[in-house]
PDB file of C-alpha atoms in Angstrom:
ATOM      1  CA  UNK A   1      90.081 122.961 103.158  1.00 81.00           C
ATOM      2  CA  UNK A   2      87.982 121.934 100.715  1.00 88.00           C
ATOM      3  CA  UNK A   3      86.803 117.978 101.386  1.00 89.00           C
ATOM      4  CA  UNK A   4      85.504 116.703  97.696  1.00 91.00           C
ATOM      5  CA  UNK A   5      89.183 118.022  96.334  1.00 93.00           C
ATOM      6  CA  UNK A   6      90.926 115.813  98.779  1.00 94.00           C
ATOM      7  CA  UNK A   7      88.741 112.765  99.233  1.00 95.00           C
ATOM      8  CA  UNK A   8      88.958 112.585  95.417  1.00 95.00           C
ATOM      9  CA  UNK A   9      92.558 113.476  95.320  1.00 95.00           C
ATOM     10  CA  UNK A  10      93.548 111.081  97.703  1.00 95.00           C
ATOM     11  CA  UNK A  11      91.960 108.378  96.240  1.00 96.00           C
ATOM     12  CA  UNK A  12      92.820 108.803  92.663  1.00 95.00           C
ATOM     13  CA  UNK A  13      96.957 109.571  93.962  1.00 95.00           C
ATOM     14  CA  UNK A  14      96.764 106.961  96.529  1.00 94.00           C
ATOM     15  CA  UNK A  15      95.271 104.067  94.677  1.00 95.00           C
ATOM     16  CA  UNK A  16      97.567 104.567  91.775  1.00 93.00           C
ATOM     17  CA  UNK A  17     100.715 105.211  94.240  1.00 93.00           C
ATOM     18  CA  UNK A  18     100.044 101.420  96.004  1.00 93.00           C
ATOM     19  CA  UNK A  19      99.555 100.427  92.717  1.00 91.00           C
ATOM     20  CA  UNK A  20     103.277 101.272  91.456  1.00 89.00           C
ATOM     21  CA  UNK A  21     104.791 100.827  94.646  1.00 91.00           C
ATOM     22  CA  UNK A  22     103.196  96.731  94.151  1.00 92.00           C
ATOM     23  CA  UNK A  23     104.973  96.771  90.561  1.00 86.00           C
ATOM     24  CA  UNK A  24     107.933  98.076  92.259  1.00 87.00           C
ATOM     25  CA  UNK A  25     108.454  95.427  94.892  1.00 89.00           C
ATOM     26  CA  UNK A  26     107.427  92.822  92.583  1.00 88.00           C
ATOM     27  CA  UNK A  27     110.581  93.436  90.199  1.00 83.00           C
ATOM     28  CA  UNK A  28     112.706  93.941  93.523  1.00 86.00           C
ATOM     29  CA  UNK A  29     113.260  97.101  92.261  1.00 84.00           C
ATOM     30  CA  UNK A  30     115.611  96.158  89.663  1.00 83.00           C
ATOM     31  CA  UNK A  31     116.026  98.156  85.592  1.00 79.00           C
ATOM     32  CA  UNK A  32     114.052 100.948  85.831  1.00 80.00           C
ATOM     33  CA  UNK A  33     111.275 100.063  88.010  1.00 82.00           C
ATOM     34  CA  UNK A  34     113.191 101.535  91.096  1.00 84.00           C
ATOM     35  CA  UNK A  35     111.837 105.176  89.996  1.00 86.00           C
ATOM     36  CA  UNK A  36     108.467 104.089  90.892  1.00 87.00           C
ATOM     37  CA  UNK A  37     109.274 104.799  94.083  1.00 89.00           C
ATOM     38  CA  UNK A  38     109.368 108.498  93.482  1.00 90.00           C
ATOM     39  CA  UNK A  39     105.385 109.965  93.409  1.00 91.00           C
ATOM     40  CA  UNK A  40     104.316 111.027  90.206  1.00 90.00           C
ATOM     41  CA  UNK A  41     107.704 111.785  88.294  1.00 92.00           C
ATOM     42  CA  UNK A  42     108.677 108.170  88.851  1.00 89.00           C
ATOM     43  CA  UNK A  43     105.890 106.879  86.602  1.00 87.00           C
ATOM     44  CA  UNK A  44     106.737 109.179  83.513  1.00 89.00           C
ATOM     45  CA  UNK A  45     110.421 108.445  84.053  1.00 89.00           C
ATOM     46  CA  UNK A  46     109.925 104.556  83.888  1.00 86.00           C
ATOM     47  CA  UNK A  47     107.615 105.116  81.169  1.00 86.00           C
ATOM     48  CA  UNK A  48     109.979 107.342  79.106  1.00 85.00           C
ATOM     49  CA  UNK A  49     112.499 104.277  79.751  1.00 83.00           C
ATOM     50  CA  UNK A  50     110.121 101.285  78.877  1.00 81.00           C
ATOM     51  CA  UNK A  51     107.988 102.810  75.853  1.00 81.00           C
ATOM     52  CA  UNK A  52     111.088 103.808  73.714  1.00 75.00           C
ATOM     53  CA  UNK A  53     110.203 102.442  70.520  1.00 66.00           C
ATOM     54  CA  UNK A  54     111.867  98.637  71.124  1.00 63.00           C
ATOM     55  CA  UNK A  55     110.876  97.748  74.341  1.00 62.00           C
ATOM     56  CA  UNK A  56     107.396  98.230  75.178  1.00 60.00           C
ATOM     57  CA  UNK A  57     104.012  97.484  73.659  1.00 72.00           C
ATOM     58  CA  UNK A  58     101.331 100.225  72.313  1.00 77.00           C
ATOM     59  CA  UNK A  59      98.983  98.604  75.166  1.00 79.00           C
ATOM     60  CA  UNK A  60     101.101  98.731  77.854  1.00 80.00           C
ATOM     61  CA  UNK A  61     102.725 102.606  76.854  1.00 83.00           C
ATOM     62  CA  UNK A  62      99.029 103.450  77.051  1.00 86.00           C
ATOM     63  CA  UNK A  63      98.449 102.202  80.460  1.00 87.00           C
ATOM     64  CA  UNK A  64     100.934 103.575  81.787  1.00 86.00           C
ATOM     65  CA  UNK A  65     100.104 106.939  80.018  1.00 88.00           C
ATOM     66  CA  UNK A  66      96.584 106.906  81.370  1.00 92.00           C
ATOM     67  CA  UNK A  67      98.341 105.752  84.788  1.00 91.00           C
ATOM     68  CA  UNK A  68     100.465 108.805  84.929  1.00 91.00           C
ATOM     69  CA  UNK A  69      97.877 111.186  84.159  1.00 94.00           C
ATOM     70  CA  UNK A  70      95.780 109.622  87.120  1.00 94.00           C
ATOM     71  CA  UNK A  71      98.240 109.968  89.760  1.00 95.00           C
ATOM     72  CA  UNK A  72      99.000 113.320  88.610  1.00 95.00           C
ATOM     73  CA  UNK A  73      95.222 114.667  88.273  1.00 96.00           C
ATOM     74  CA  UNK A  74      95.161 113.110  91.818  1.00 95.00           C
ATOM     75  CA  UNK A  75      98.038 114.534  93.425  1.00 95.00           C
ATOM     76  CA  UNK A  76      97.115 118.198  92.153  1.00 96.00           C
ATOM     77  CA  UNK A  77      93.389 117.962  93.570  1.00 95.00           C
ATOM     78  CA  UNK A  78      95.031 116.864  96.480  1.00 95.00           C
ATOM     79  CA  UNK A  79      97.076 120.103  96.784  1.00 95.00           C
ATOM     80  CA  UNK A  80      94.555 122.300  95.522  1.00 95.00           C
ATOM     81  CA  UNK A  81      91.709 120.679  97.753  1.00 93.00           C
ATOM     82  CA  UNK A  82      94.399 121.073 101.074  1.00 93.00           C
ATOM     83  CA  UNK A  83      95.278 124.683  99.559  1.00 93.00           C
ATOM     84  CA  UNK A  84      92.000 126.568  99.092  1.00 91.00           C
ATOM     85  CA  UNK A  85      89.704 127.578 101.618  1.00 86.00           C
ATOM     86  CA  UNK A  86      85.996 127.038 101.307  1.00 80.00           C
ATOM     87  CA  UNK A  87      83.535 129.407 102.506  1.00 81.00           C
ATOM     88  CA  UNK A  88      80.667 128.774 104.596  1.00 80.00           C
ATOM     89  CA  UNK A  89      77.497 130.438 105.459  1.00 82.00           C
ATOM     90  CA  UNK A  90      76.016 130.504 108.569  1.00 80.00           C
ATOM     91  CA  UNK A  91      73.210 131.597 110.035  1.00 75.00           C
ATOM     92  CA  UNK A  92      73.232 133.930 112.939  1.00 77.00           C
ATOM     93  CA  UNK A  93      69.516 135.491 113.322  1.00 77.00           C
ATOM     94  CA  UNK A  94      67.833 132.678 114.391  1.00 76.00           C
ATOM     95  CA  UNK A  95      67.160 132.726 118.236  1.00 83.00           C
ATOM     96  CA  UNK A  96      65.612 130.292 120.112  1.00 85.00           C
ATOM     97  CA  UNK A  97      64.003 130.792 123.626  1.00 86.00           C
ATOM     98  CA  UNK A  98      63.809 128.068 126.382  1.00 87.00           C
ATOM     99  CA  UNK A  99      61.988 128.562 129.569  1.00 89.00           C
ATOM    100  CA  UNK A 100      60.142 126.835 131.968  1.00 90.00           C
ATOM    101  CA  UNK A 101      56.428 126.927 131.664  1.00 89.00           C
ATOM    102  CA  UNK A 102      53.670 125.868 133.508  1.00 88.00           C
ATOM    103  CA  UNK A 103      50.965 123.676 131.937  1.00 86.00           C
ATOM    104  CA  UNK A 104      47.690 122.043 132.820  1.00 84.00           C
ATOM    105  CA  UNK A 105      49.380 118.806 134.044  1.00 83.00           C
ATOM    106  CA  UNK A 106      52.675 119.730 135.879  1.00 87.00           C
ATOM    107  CA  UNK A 107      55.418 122.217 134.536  1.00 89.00           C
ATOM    108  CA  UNK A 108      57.926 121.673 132.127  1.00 89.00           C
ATOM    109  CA  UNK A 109      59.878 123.674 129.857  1.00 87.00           C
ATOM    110  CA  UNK A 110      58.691 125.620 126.719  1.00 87.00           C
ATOM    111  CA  UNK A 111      60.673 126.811 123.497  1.00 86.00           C
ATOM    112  CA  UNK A 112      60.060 129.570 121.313  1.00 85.00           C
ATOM    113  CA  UNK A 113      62.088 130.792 118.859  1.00 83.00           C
ATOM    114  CA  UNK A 114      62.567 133.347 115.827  1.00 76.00           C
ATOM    115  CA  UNK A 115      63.923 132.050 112.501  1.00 69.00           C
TER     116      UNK A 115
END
């Protein structure tokens, strides 16, 4: 998996998510703010309910426009970061040599290696 994808994704979906889910419980889920319950769909549907022309203001509609689009950017870097694989390169000509060696003091151990 790919870690940036879902670190970002995660945060971006999750933040937003406890963010409706607050708005949610502080209504008591009454009207329309029960579909905020639902990740990502919830938040267009309750928008498509409150920003019908008589209900809500152009500053809240965009809010909750630029809320949408966050949770949803989220939630898809948080499926593609958890879907794709990442490739990674390793190394595997290096060698490294530990013995035991004899010095002018005592013995101990000596390492040599090839990178």
């Amino acid at each position: 998996m790919r870690r940036g994808p879902v670190i970002a994704g995660s945060l971006m979906f999750g933040l937003t998510y406890g963010l409706q889910l607050l708005v949610a419980s502080a209504n008591d889920f009454e009207n329309t703010s029960d579909w905020l319950v639902v990740p990502v769909l919830g938040s267009w549907v309750f928008m498509s309910e409150e920003c019908d022309g008589s209900r809500g203001s152009d500053d809240a509609c965009t809010f909750l426009v630029l809320h949408g689009l966050t949770q949803t950017a989220g939630a898809a870097l948080l499926i593609y970061g958890l879907a794709s694989k990442s490739k990674r390169y390793v190394r595997d000509d290096a060698r490294v040599r530990l013995a035991p060696a004899r010095f002018a003091s005592g013995y101990g151990f000596s390492a040599s290696g090839r990178f």
